[in-house]
PDB file of C-alpha atoms in Angstrom:
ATOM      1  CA  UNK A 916       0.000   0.000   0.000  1.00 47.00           C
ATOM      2  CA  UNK A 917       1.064   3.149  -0.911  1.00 63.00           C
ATOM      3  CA  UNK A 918       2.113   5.404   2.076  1.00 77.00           C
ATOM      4  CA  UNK A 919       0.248   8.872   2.620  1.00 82.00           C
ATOM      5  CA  UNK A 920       3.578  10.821   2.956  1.00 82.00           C
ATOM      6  CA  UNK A 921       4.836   9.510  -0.996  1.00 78.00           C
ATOM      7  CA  UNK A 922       1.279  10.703  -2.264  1.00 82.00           C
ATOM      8  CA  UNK A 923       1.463  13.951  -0.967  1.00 86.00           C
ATOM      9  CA  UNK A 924       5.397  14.032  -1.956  1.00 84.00           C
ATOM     10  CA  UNK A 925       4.143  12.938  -6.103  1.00 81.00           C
ATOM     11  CA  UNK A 926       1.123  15.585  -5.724  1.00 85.00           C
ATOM     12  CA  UNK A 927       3.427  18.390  -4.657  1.00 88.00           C
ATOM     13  CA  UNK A 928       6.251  17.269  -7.626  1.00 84.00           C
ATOM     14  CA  UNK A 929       3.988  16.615 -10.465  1.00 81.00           C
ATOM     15  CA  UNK A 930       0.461  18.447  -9.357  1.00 86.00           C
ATOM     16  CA  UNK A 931      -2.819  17.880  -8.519  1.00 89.00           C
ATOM     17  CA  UNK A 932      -4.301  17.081 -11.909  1.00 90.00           C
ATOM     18  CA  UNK A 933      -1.232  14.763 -12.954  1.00 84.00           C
ATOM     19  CA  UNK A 934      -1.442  13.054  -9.861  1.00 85.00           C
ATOM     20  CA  UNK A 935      -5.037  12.505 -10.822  1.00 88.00           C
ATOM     21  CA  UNK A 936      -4.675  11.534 -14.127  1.00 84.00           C
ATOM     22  CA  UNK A 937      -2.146   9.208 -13.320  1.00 82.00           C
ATOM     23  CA  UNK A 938      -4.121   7.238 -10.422  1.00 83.00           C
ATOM     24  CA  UNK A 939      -6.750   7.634 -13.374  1.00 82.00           C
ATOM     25  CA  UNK A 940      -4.957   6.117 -16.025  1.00 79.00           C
ATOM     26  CA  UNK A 941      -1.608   4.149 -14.059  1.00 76.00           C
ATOM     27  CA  UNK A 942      -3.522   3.105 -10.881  1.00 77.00           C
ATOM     28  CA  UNK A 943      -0.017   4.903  -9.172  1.00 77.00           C
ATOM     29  CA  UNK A 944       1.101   8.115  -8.438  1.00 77.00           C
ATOM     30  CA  UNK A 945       4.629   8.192 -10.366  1.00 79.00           C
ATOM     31  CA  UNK A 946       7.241  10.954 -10.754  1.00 79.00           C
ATOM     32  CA  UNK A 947      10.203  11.095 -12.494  1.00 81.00           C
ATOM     33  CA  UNK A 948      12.589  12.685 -15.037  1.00 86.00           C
ATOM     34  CA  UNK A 949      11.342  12.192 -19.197  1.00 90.00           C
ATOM     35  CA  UNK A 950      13.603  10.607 -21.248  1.00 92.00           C
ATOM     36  CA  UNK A 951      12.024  10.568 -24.267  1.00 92.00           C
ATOM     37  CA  UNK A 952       8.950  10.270 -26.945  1.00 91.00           C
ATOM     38  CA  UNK A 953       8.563   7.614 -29.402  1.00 88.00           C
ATOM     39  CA  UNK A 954       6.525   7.912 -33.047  1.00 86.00           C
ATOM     40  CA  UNK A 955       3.364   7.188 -31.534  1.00 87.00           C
ATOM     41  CA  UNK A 956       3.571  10.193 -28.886  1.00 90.00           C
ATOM     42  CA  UNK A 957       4.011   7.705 -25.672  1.00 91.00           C
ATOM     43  CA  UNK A 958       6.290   9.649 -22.716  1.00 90.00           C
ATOM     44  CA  UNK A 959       8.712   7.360 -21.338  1.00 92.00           C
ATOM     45  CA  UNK A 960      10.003   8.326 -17.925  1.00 89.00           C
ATOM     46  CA  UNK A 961      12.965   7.388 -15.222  1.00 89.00           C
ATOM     47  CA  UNK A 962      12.942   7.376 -11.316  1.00 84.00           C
ATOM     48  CA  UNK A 963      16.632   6.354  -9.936  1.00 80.00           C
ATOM     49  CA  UNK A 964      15.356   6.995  -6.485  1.00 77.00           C
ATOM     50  CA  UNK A 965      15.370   3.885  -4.409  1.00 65.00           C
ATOM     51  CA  UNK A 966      13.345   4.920  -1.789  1.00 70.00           C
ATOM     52  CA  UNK A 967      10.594   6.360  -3.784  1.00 69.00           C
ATOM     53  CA  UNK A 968      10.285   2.832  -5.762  1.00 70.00           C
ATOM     54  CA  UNK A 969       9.872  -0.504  -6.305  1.00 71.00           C
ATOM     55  CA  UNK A 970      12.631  -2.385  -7.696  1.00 74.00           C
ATOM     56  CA  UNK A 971      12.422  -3.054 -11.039  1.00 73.00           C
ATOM     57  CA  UNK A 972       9.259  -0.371 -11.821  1.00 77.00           C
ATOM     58  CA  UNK A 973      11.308   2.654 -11.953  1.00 84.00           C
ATOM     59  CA  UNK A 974      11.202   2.754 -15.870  1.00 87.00           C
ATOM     60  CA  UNK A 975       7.716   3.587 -17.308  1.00 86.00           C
ATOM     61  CA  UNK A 976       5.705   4.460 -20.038  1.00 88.00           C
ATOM     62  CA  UNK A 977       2.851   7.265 -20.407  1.00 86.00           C
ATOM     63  CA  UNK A 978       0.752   5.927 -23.042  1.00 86.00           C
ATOM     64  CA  UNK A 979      -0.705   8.377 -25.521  1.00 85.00           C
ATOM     65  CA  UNK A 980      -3.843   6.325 -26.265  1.00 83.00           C
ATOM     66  CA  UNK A 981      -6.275   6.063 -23.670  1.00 78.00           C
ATOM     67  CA  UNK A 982      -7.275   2.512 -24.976  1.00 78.00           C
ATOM     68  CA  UNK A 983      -4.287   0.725 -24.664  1.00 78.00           C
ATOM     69  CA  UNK A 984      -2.282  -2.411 -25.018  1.00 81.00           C
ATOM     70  CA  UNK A 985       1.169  -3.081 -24.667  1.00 82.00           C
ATOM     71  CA  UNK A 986       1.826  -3.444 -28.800  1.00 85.00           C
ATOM     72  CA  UNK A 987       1.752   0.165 -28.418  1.00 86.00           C
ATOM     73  CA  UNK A 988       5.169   0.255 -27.173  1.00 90.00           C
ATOM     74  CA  UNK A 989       7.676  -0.276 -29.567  1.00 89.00           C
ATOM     75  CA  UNK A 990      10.352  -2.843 -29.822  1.00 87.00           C
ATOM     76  CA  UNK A 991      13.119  -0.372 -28.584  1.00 87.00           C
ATOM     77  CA  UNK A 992      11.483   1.321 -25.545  1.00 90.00           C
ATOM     78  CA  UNK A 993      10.258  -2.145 -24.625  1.00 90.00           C
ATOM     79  CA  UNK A 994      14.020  -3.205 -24.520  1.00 89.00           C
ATOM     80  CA  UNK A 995      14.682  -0.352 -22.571  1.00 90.00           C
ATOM     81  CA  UNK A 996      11.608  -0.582 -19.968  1.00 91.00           C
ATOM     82  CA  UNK A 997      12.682  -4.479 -19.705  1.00 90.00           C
ATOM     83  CA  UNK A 998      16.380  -3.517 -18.856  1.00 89.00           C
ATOM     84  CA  UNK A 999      17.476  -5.460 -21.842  1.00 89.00           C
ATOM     85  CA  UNK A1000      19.272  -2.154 -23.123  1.00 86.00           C
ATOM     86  CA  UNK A1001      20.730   0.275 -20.398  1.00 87.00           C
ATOM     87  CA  UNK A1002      20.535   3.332 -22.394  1.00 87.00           C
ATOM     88  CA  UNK A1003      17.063   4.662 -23.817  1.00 89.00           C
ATOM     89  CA  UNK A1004      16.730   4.289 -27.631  1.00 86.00           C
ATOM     90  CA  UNK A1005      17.326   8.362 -28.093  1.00 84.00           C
ATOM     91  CA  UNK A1006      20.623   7.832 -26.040  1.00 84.00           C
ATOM     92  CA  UNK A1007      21.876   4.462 -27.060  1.00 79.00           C
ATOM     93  CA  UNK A1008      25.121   4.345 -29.632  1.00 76.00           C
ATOM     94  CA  UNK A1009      24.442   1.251 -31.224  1.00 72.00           C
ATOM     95  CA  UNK A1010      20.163   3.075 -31.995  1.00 74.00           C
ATOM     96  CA  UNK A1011      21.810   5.978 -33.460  1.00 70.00           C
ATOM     97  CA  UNK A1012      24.015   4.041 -36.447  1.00 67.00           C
ATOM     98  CA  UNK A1013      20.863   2.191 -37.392  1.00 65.00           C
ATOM     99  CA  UNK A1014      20.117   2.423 -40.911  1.00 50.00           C
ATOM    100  CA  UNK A1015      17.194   4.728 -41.699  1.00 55.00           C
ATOM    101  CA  UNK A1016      15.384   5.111 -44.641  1.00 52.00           C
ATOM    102  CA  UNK A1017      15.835   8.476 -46.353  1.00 54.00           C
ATOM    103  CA  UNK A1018      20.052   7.540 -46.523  1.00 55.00           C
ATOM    104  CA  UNK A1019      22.177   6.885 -48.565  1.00 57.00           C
ATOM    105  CA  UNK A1020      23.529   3.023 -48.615  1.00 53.00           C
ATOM    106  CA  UNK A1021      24.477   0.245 -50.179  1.00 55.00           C
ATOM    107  CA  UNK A1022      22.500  -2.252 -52.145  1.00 55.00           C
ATOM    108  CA  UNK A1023      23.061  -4.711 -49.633  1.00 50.00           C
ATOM    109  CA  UNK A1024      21.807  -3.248 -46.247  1.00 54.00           C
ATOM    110  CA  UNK A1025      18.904  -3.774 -44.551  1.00 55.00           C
ATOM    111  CA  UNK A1026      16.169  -0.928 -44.346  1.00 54.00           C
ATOM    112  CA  UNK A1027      14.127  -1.453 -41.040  1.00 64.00           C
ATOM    113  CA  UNK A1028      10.098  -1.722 -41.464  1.00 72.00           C
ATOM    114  CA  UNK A1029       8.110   1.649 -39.437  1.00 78.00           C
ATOM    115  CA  UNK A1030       6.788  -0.436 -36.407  1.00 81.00           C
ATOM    116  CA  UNK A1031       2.813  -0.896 -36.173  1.00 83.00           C
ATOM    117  CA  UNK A1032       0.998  -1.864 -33.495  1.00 84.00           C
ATOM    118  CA  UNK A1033      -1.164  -5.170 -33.043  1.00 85.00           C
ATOM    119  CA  UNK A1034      -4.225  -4.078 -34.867  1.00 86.00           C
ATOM    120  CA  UNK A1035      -6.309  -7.174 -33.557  1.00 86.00           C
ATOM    121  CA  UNK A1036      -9.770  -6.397 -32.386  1.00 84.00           C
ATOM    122  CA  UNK A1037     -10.095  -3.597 -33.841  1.00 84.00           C
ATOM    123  CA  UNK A1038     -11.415  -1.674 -37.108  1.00 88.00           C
ATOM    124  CA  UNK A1039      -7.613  -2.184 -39.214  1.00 86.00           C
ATOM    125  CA  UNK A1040      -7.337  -5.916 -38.245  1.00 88.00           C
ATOM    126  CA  UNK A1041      -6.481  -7.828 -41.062  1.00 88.00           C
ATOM    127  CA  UNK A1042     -10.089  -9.853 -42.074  1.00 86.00           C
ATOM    128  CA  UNK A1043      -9.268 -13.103 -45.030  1.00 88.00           C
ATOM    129  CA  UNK A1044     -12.335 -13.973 -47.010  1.00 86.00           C
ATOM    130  CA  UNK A1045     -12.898 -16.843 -48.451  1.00 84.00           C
ATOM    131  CA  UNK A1046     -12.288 -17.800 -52.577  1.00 86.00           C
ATOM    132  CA  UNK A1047     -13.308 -21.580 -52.065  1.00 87.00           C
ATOM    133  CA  UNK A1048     -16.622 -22.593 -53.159  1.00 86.00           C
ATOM    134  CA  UNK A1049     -18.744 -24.219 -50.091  1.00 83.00           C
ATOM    135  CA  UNK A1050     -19.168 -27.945 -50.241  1.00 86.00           C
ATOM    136  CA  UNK A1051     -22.483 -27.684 -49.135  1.00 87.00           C
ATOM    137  CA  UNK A1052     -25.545 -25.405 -49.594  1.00 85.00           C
ATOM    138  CA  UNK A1053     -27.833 -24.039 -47.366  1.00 87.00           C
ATOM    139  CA  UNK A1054     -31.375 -25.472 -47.279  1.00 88.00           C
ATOM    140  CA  UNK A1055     -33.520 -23.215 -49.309  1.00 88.00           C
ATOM    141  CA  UNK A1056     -37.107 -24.222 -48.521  1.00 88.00           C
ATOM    142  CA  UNK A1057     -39.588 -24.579 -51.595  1.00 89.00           C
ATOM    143  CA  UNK A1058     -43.100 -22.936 -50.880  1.00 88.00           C
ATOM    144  CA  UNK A1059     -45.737 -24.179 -52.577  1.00 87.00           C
ATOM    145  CA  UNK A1060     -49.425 -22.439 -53.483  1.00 86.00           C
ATOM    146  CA  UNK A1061     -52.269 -24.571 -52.050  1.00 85.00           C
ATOM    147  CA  UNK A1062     -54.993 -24.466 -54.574  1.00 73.00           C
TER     148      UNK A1062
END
């Protein structure tokens, strides 16, 4: 449980209506120092105070969609929220030589995809139909006149 002295310490750093829209939104009051924006307009912030969290949740993500799910995060900041890279993506050496589209290279480099998100469940999910012809018909019933 969260203690009343660290909620009135996040409402007097971020603000009342953060600190809202975060219990709102999070379910926690957070506060930390931004490290940086993707494409998609999340916020990705950084506590390095041990006291103030949990081990291992002081990396986090402000999502720009209020309907979310985690394919909204792409496959860099999710490295970087999962400690898998110690630098963010905007601050990492080996994200800033990757080859983006709009240089100049050679014929034999690879040109990473734009990321998109999971689009399952919604209106942009991808829907097959069907070329096959059925092997069976549906009953069509035959009406009759009486006379």
């Amino acid at each position: 449980m969260v203690s009343l002295a660290r909620t009135i310490r996040h409402i007097r750093r971020a603000g009342l209506r953060e600190w809202w829209r975060q219990m709102q939104y999070i379910g926690d009051a957070k506060w930390g120092t931004y490290v940086g924006k993707d494409q998609f307009g999340n916020r990705y912030f950084e506590n390095r105070n041990a006291e103030e969290e949990i081990p291992g949740r002081h990396r986090w993500v402000d999502l720009a969609q209020h309907e979310y799910n985690a394919s909204q995060v792409p496959p860099e900041w999710h490295s970087w929220i999962s400690h898998i890279r110690k630098d963010p993506p905007n601050q990492d050496s080996v994200m800033q030589h990757l080859l983006l589209p709009g240089r100049r290279h050679s014929k034999l480099t690879y040109l990473p995809q734009p990321y998109v998100e999971n689009l399952t469940g919604t209106r942009g999910a991808y829907k097959p139909y069907n070329t096959v012809v059925p092997k069976y018909k549906e009953w069509e019933p035959k009406v009759t006149l009486r006379a």
